[in-house]
mmCIF file of the C-alpha atoms, coordinates in Angstrom:
data_MODEL
# 
_entry.id   MODEL 
# 
loop_
_atom_site.group_PDB 
_atom_site.id 
_atom_site.type_symbol 
_atom_site.label_atom_id 
_atom_site.label_alt_id 
_atom_site.label_comp_id 
_atom_site.label_asym_id 
_atom_site.label_entity_id 
_atom_site.label_seq_id 
_atom_site.pdbx_PDB_ins_code 
_atom_site.Cartn_x 
_atom_site.Cartn_y 
_atom_site.Cartn_z 
_atom_site.occupancy 
_atom_site.B_iso_or_equiv 
_atom_site.pdbx_formal_charge 
_atom_site.auth_seq_id 
_atom_site.auth_comp_id 
_atom_site.auth_asym_id 
_atom_site.auth_atom_id 
_atom_site.pdbx_PDB_model_num 
ATOM 1   C CA . MET A 1 1   ? 12.828  -18.600 2.181   1.00 0.00 ? 1   MET A CA 1 
ATOM 2   C CA . ALA A 1 2   ? 10.772  -19.651 -0.831  1.00 0.00 ? 2   ALA A CA 1 
ATOM 3   C CA . THR A 1 3   ? 7.014   -19.362 -0.823  1.00 0.00 ? 3   THR A CA 1 
ATOM 4   C CA . SER A 1 4   ? 4.619   -22.283 -0.961  1.00 0.00 ? 4   SER A CA 1 
ATOM 5   C CA . ASN A 1 5   ? 2.612   -23.278 -4.001  1.00 0.00 ? 5   ASN A CA 1 
ATOM 6   C CA . ARG A 1 6   ? -0.589  -22.690 -2.012  1.00 0.00 ? 6   ARG A CA 1 
ATOM 7   C CA . GLN A 1 7   ? 0.464   -19.109 -1.307  1.00 0.00 ? 7   GLN A CA 1 
ATOM 8   C CA . VAL A 1 8   ? 1.232   -18.435 -4.995  1.00 0.00 ? 8   VAL A CA 1 
ATOM 9   C CA . ILE A 1 9   ? -2.164  -19.837 -6.000  1.00 0.00 ? 9   ILE A CA 1 
ATOM 10  C CA . ARG A 1 10  ? -3.942  -17.612 -3.471  1.00 0.00 ? 10  ARG A CA 1 
ATOM 11  C CA . ILE A 1 11  ? -2.116  -14.469 -4.585  1.00 0.00 ? 11  ILE A CA 1 
ATOM 12  C CA . GLN A 1 12  ? -2.803  -15.269 -8.251  1.00 0.00 ? 12  GLN A CA 1 
ATOM 13  C CA . ARG A 1 13  ? -6.478  -15.867 -7.417  1.00 0.00 ? 13  ARG A CA 1 
ATOM 14  C CA . GLU A 1 14  ? -6.655  -12.480 -5.674  1.00 0.00 ? 14  GLU A CA 1 
ATOM 15  C CA . LEU A 1 15  ? -5.028  -10.766 -8.661  1.00 0.00 ? 15  LEU A CA 1 
ATOM 16  C CA . THR A 1 16  ? -7.541  -12.435 -10.976 1.00 0.00 ? 16  THR A CA 1 
ATOM 17  C CA . ALA A 1 17  ? -10.361 -11.163 -8.751  1.00 0.00 ? 17  ALA A CA 1 
ATOM 18  C CA . LEU A 1 18  ? -8.893  -7.648  -9.004  1.00 0.00 ? 18  LEU A CA 1 
ATOM 19  C CA . GLU A 1 19  ? -8.770  -7.956  -12.805 1.00 0.00 ? 19  GLU A CA 1 
ATOM 20  C CA . GLN A 1 20  ? -12.430 -9.024  -12.859 1.00 0.00 ? 20  GLN A CA 1 
ATOM 21  C CA . ASN A 1 21  ? -13.502 -6.344  -10.363 1.00 0.00 ? 21  ASN A CA 1 
ATOM 22  C CA . PRO A 1 22  ? -10.875 -3.614  -10.721 1.00 0.00 ? 22  PRO A CA 1 
ATOM 23  C CA . LEU A 1 23  ? -10.431 -0.813  -8.238  1.00 0.00 ? 23  LEU A CA 1 
ATOM 24  C CA . ASN A 1 24  ? -10.612 2.480   -10.151 1.00 0.00 ? 24  ASN A CA 1 
ATOM 25  C CA . PHE A 1 25  ? -7.633  3.899   -8.236  1.00 0.00 ? 25  PHE A CA 1 
ATOM 26  C CA . ILE A 1 26  ? -5.235  1.013   -8.988  1.00 0.00 ? 26  ILE A CA 1 
ATOM 27  C CA . GLN A 1 27  ? -3.221  0.555   -12.189 1.00 0.00 ? 27  GLN A CA 1 
ATOM 28  C CA . ASN A 1 28  ? -0.478  -1.687  -13.610 1.00 0.00 ? 28  ASN A CA 1 
ATOM 29  C CA . LEU A 1 29  ? -0.639  -4.590  -11.151 1.00 0.00 ? 29  LEU A CA 1 
ATOM 30  C CA . ALA A 1 30  ? 2.093   -7.171  -11.638 1.00 0.00 ? 30  ALA A CA 1 
ATOM 31  C CA . LEU A 1 31  ? 3.158   -10.244 -9.671  1.00 0.00 ? 31  LEU A CA 1 
ATOM 32  C CA . SER A 1 32  ? 6.846   -11.051 -9.331  1.00 0.00 ? 32  SER A CA 1 
ATOM 33  C CA . VAL A 1 33  ? 9.392   -12.615 -6.981  1.00 0.00 ? 33  VAL A CA 1 
ATOM 34  C CA . ASN A 1 34  ? 11.890  -10.397 -5.144  1.00 0.00 ? 34  ASN A CA 1 
ATOM 35  C CA . ASP A 1 35  ? 15.580  -11.108 -4.445  1.00 0.00 ? 35  ASP A CA 1 
ATOM 36  C CA . GLU A 1 36  ? 14.705  -13.019 -1.261  1.00 0.00 ? 36  GLU A CA 1 
ATOM 37  C CA . GLY A 1 37  ? 12.333  -15.340 -3.111  1.00 0.00 ? 37  GLY A CA 1 
ATOM 38  C CA . LEU A 1 38  ? 9.206   -13.697 -1.703  1.00 0.00 ? 38  LEU A CA 1 
ATOM 39  C CA . GLN A 1 39  ? 6.127   -12.960 -3.801  1.00 0.00 ? 39  GLN A CA 1 
ATOM 40  C CA . GLN A 1 40  ? 5.378   -9.307  -4.391  1.00 0.00 ? 40  GLN A CA 1 
ATOM 41  C CA . ILE A 1 41  ? 2.786   -7.247  -6.214  1.00 0.00 ? 41  ILE A CA 1 
ATOM 42  C CA . THR A 1 42  ? 3.728   -3.923  -7.735  1.00 0.00 ? 42  THR A CA 1 
ATOM 43  C CA . GLY A 1 43  ? 1.394   -1.292  -9.092  1.00 0.00 ? 43  GLY A CA 1 
ATOM 44  C CA . VAL A 1 44  ? 0.327   2.329   -9.091  1.00 0.00 ? 44  VAL A CA 1 
ATOM 45  C CA . MET A 1 45  ? -2.195  3.892   -6.717  1.00 0.00 ? 45  MET A CA 1 
ATOM 46  C CA . LEU A 1 46  ? -3.923  7.100   -7.799  1.00 0.00 ? 46  LEU A CA 1 
ATOM 47  C CA . GLY A 1 47  ? -4.242  9.737   -5.118  1.00 0.00 ? 47  GLY A CA 1 
ATOM 48  C CA . PRO A 1 48  ? -7.756  10.159  -3.698  1.00 0.00 ? 48  PRO A CA 1 
ATOM 49  C CA . GLU A 1 49  ? -9.848  13.096  -4.895  1.00 0.00 ? 49  GLU A CA 1 
ATOM 50  C CA . LYS A 1 50  ? -10.182 16.063  -2.559  1.00 0.00 ? 50  LYS A CA 1 
ATOM 51  C CA . SER A 1 51  ? -6.953  15.211  -0.736  1.00 0.00 ? 51  SER A CA 1 
ATOM 52  C CA . PRO A 1 52  ? -3.383  16.545  -0.885  1.00 0.00 ? 52  PRO A CA 1 
ATOM 53  C CA . TYR A 1 53  ? -2.638  13.491  -3.068  1.00 0.00 ? 53  TYR A CA 1 
ATOM 54  C CA . THR A 1 54  ? -5.182  14.307  -5.811  1.00 0.00 ? 54  THR A CA 1 
ATOM 55  C CA . GLY A 1 55  ? -3.659  13.784  -9.249  1.00 0.00 ? 55  GLY A CA 1 
ATOM 56  C CA . GLY A 1 56  ? -0.722  11.818  -7.860  1.00 0.00 ? 56  GLY A CA 1 
ATOM 57  C CA . TYR A 1 57  ? 0.520   8.472   -9.173  1.00 0.00 ? 57  TYR A CA 1 
ATOM 58  C CA . PHE A 1 58  ? 2.104   6.506   -6.338  1.00 0.00 ? 58  PHE A CA 1 
ATOM 59  C CA . ARG A 1 59  ? 4.057   3.350   -7.159  1.00 0.00 ? 59  ARG A CA 1 
ATOM 60  C CA . PHE A 1 60  ? 3.815   0.681   -4.468  1.00 0.00 ? 60  PHE A CA 1 
ATOM 61  C CA . ILE A 1 61  ? 5.120   -2.761  -3.552  1.00 0.00 ? 61  ILE A CA 1 
ATOM 62  C CA . ILE A 1 62  ? 3.207   -5.331  -1.521  1.00 0.00 ? 62  ILE A CA 1 
ATOM 63  C CA . THR A 1 63  ? 5.542   -8.026  -0.217  1.00 0.00 ? 63  THR A CA 1 
ATOM 64  C CA . PHE A 1 64  ? 4.150   -11.309 1.080   1.00 0.00 ? 64  PHE A CA 1 
ATOM 65  C CA . PRO A 1 65  ? 6.072   -13.086 3.858   1.00 0.00 ? 65  PRO A CA 1 
ATOM 66  C CA . ALA A 1 66  ? 6.576   -16.843 3.647   1.00 0.00 ? 66  ALA A CA 1 
ATOM 67  C CA . ALA A 1 67  ? 3.900   -17.250 6.361   1.00 0.00 ? 67  ALA A CA 1 
ATOM 68  C CA . TYR A 1 68  ? 1.221   -15.359 4.355   1.00 0.00 ? 68  TYR A CA 1 
ATOM 69  C CA . PRO A 1 69  ? -1.752  -15.402 4.849   1.00 0.00 ? 69  PRO A CA 1 
ATOM 70  C CA . LEU A 1 70  ? -1.148  -16.157 8.521   1.00 0.00 ? 70  LEU A CA 1 
ATOM 71  C CA . LYS A 1 71  ? 1.168   -13.124 8.638   1.00 0.00 ? 71  LYS A CA 1 
ATOM 72  C CA . PRO A 1 72  ? 0.243   -9.872  6.887   1.00 0.00 ? 72  PRO A CA 1 
ATOM 73  C CA . PRO A 1 73  ? 2.013   -8.547  3.808   1.00 0.00 ? 73  PRO A CA 1 
ATOM 74  C CA . THR A 1 74  ? 3.956   -5.296  3.975   1.00 0.00 ? 74  THR A CA 1 
ATOM 75  C CA . PHE A 1 75  ? 2.858   -2.337  1.898   1.00 0.00 ? 75  PHE A CA 1 
ATOM 76  C CA . ALA A 1 76  ? 5.426   0.258   0.890   1.00 0.00 ? 76  ALA A CA 1 
ATOM 77  C CA . PHE A 1 77  ? 5.267   3.235   -1.427  1.00 0.00 ? 77  PHE A CA 1 
ATOM 78  C CA . ALA A 1 78  ? 8.147   3.361   -3.912  1.00 0.00 ? 78  ALA A CA 1 
ATOM 79  C CA . THR A 1 79  ? 7.189   6.936   -4.828  1.00 0.00 ? 79  THR A CA 1 
ATOM 80  C CA . ALA A 1 80  ? 8.165   9.562   -2.258  1.00 0.00 ? 80  ALA A CA 1 
ATOM 81  C CA . ILE A 1 81  ? 5.068   10.505  -0.259  1.00 0.00 ? 81  ILE A CA 1 
ATOM 82  C CA . CYS A 1 82  ? 4.573   12.837  2.690   1.00 0.00 ? 82  CYS A CA 1 
ATOM 83  C CA . HIS A 1 83  ? 2.062   11.229  5.044   1.00 0.00 ? 83  HIS A CA 1 
ATOM 84  C CA . PRO A 1 84  ? 1.964   10.767  8.836   1.00 0.00 ? 84  PRO A CA 1 
ATOM 85  C CA . ASN A 1 85  ? 1.382   7.004   8.495   1.00 0.00 ? 85  ASN A CA 1 
ATOM 86  C CA . VAL A 1 86  ? 4.099   6.371   5.912   1.00 0.00 ? 86  VAL A CA 1 
ATOM 87  C CA . HIS A 1 87  ? 7.771   6.070   6.884   1.00 0.00 ? 87  HIS A CA 1 
ATOM 88  C CA . SER A 1 88  ? 9.840   8.759   5.143   1.00 0.00 ? 88  SER A CA 1 
ATOM 89  C CA . GLY A 1 89  ? 12.824  6.491   4.541   1.00 0.00 ? 89  GLY A CA 1 
ATOM 90  C CA . THR A 1 90  ? 11.291  3.121   3.643   1.00 0.00 ? 90  THR A CA 1 
ATOM 91  C CA . GLY A 1 91  ? 7.876   4.155   2.319   1.00 0.00 ? 91  GLY A CA 1 
ATOM 92  C CA . GLN A 1 92  ? 6.275   1.504   4.525   1.00 0.00 ? 92  GLN A CA 1 
ATOM 93  C CA . ALA A 1 93  ? 2.656   2.287   5.363   1.00 0.00 ? 93  ALA A CA 1 
ATOM 94  C CA . SER A 1 94  ? 1.340   1.744   8.870   1.00 0.00 ? 94  SER A CA 1 
ATOM 95  C CA . ASP A 1 95  ? -2.331  0.844   8.734   1.00 0.00 ? 95  ASP A CA 1 
ATOM 96  C CA . ASP A 1 96  ? -4.515  -1.035  11.220  1.00 0.00 ? 96  ASP A CA 1 
ATOM 97  C CA . ILE A 1 97  ? -5.500  -3.643  8.619   1.00 0.00 ? 97  ILE A CA 1 
ATOM 98  C CA . LEU A 1 98  ? -1.841  -4.697  8.305   1.00 0.00 ? 98  LEU A CA 1 
ATOM 99  C CA . PHE A 1 99  ? -1.156  -4.793  12.020  1.00 0.00 ? 99  PHE A CA 1 
ATOM 100 C CA . THR A 1 100 ? -3.788  -4.908  14.744  1.00 0.00 ? 100 THR A CA 1 
ATOM 101 C CA . MET A 1 101 ? -6.699  -6.039  12.535  1.00 0.00 ? 101 MET A CA 1 
ATOM 102 C CA . TRP A 1 102 ? -4.896  -8.572  10.316  1.00 0.00 ? 102 TRP A CA 1 
ATOM 103 C CA . ALA A 1 103 ? -6.697  -11.862 9.656   1.00 0.00 ? 103 ALA A CA 1 
ATOM 104 C CA . PRO A 1 104 ? -5.971  -14.478 6.961   1.00 0.00 ? 104 PRO A CA 1 
ATOM 105 C CA . ARG A 1 105 ? -9.321  -13.784 5.273   1.00 0.00 ? 105 ARG A CA 1 
ATOM 106 C CA . ILE A 1 106 ? -8.295  -10.186 4.393   1.00 0.00 ? 106 ILE A CA 1 
ATOM 107 C CA . THR A 1 107 ? -7.688  -9.848  0.664   1.00 0.00 ? 107 THR A CA 1 
ATOM 108 C CA . VAL A 1 108 ? -5.247  -7.789  -1.380  1.00 0.00 ? 108 VAL A CA 1 
ATOM 109 C CA . SER A 1 109 ? -8.208  -5.740  -2.587  1.00 0.00 ? 109 SER A CA 1 
ATOM 110 C CA . GLN A 1 110 ? -9.138  -4.893  1.015   1.00 0.00 ? 110 GLN A CA 1 
ATOM 111 C CA . VAL A 1 111 ? -5.543  -3.902  1.774   1.00 0.00 ? 111 VAL A CA 1 
ATOM 112 C CA . LEU A 1 112 ? -5.486  -1.586  -1.258  1.00 0.00 ? 112 LEU A CA 1 
ATOM 113 C CA . GLU A 1 113 ? -8.823  -0.031  -0.302  1.00 0.00 ? 113 GLU A CA 1 
ATOM 114 C CA . SER A 1 114 ? -7.639  0.519   3.259   1.00 0.00 ? 114 SER A CA 1 
ATOM 115 C CA . ILE A 1 115 ? -4.359  2.171   2.220   1.00 0.00 ? 115 ILE A CA 1 
ATOM 116 C CA . HIS A 1 116 ? -6.192  4.390   -0.291  1.00 0.00 ? 116 HIS A CA 1 
ATOM 117 C CA . SER A 1 117 ? -8.602  5.427   2.465   1.00 0.00 ? 117 SER A CA 1 
ATOM 118 C CA . LEU A 1 118 ? -5.641  6.144   4.756   1.00 0.00 ? 118 LEU A CA 1 
ATOM 119 C CA . LEU A 1 119 ? -4.386  8.705   2.229   1.00 0.00 ? 119 LEU A CA 1 
ATOM 120 C CA . SER A 1 120 ? -7.661  10.633  2.582   1.00 0.00 ? 120 SER A CA 1 
ATOM 121 C CA . ASN A 1 121 ? -7.964  10.069  6.320   1.00 0.00 ? 121 ASN A CA 1 
ATOM 122 C CA . PRO A 1 122 ? -4.554  9.963   8.007   1.00 0.00 ? 122 PRO A CA 1 
ATOM 123 C CA . ASN A 1 123 ? -4.403  8.616   11.532  1.00 0.00 ? 123 ASN A CA 1 
ATOM 124 C CA . SER A 1 124 ? -2.585  11.522  13.172  1.00 0.00 ? 124 SER A CA 1 
ATOM 125 C CA . ASP A 1 125 ? -3.018  9.933   16.617  1.00 0.00 ? 125 ASP A CA 1 
ATOM 126 C CA . THR A 1 126 ? -0.483  7.228   15.711  1.00 0.00 ? 126 THR A CA 1 
ATOM 127 C CA . PRO A 1 127 ? 2.066   8.684   13.294  1.00 0.00 ? 127 PRO A CA 1 
ATOM 128 C CA . ILE A 1 128 ? 4.771   6.286   12.168  1.00 0.00 ? 128 ILE A CA 1 
ATOM 129 C CA . GLU A 1 129 ? 7.453   8.904   12.927  1.00 0.00 ? 129 GLU A CA 1 
ATOM 130 C CA . ALA A 1 130 ? 6.208   11.068  15.794  1.00 0.00 ? 130 ALA A CA 1 
ATOM 131 C CA . GLU A 1 131 ? 9.248   13.350  15.650  1.00 0.00 ? 131 GLU A CA 1 
ATOM 132 C CA . MET A 1 132 ? 8.562   14.085  11.959  1.00 0.00 ? 132 MET A CA 1 
ATOM 133 C CA . MET A 1 133 ? 4.850   14.903  12.400  1.00 0.00 ? 133 MET A CA 1 
ATOM 134 C CA . LEU A 1 134 ? 5.327   18.663  12.011  1.00 0.00 ? 134 LEU A CA 1 
ATOM 135 C CA . ASP A 1 135 ? 6.939   18.107  8.618   1.00 0.00 ? 135 ASP A CA 1 
ATOM 136 C CA . LYS A 1 136 ? 3.956   16.086  7.353   1.00 0.00 ? 136 LYS A CA 1 
ATOM 137 C CA . SER A 1 137 ? 1.311   18.768  6.947   1.00 0.00 ? 137 SER A CA 1 
ATOM 138 C CA . PRO A 1 138 ? -1.321  18.665  4.175   1.00 0.00 ? 138 PRO A CA 1 
ATOM 139 C CA . GLU A 1 139 ? 0.517   21.564  2.485   1.00 0.00 ? 139 GLU A CA 1 
ATOM 140 C CA . LYS A 1 140 ? 3.788   19.646  2.503   1.00 0.00 ? 140 LYS A CA 1 
ATOM 141 C CA . ALA A 1 141 ? 1.966   16.518  1.262   1.00 0.00 ? 141 ALA A CA 1 
ATOM 142 C CA . ARG A 1 142 ? 0.612   18.520  -1.692  1.00 0.00 ? 142 ARG A CA 1 
ATOM 143 C CA . GLU A 1 143 ? 4.096   19.881  -2.475  1.00 0.00 ? 143 GLU A CA 1 
ATOM 144 C CA . TRP A 1 144 ? 5.526   16.349  -2.510  1.00 0.00 ? 144 TRP A CA 1 
ATOM 145 C CA . THR A 1 145 ? 2.668   15.068  -4.669  1.00 0.00 ? 145 THR A CA 1 
ATOM 146 C CA . LEU A 1 146 ? 3.383   17.758  -7.245  1.00 0.00 ? 146 LEU A CA 1 
ATOM 147 C CA . ALA A 1 147 ? 7.140   17.184  -7.048  1.00 0.00 ? 147 ALA A CA 1 
ATOM 148 C CA . PHE A 1 148 ? 7.356   13.377  -6.974  1.00 0.00 ? 148 PHE A CA 1 
ATOM 149 C CA . ALA A 1 149 ? 4.061   11.752  -8.007  1.00 0.00 ? 149 ALA A CA 1 
ATOM 150 C CA . GLN A 1 150 ? 3.255   13.199  -11.427 1.00 0.00 ? 150 GLN A CA 1 
ATOM 151 C CA . GLY A 1 151 ? 2.618   10.787  -14.268 1.00 0.00 ? 151 GLY A CA 1 
ATOM 152 C CA . PRO A 1 152 ? 2.483   6.997   -14.235 1.00 0.00 ? 152 PRO A CA 1 
# 
């Protein structure tokens, strides 16, 4: 399903706002259309300091559903990342701002800030894959960062 002109204008406006007030942990933002005709933003998120992800460069994709902003976008890491709130197979991040707290007024910048914060402060009470929780320790996260997330 194709996206509306209004949606494209809003996403472009949010990207312009990010260019004018950049987040120091975000690089290489680009807007494109995926194979299903949905708008998506790609970029690189730098791992937070003093976390297992320090020094990591994590490519991501934000995909906007046709009903955006009434429905939240999805955020997925394209770079392999070991984190209790990120699905090991799809890279999809599970964060409150994208699910229980979503509201149309939430911006792309707020989503990026929330996901970056999630890297520093995982929500271990609600892991996305409960059966995999033991394999998602801070030590394992650091190993994966060094193995998969080096360089832009």
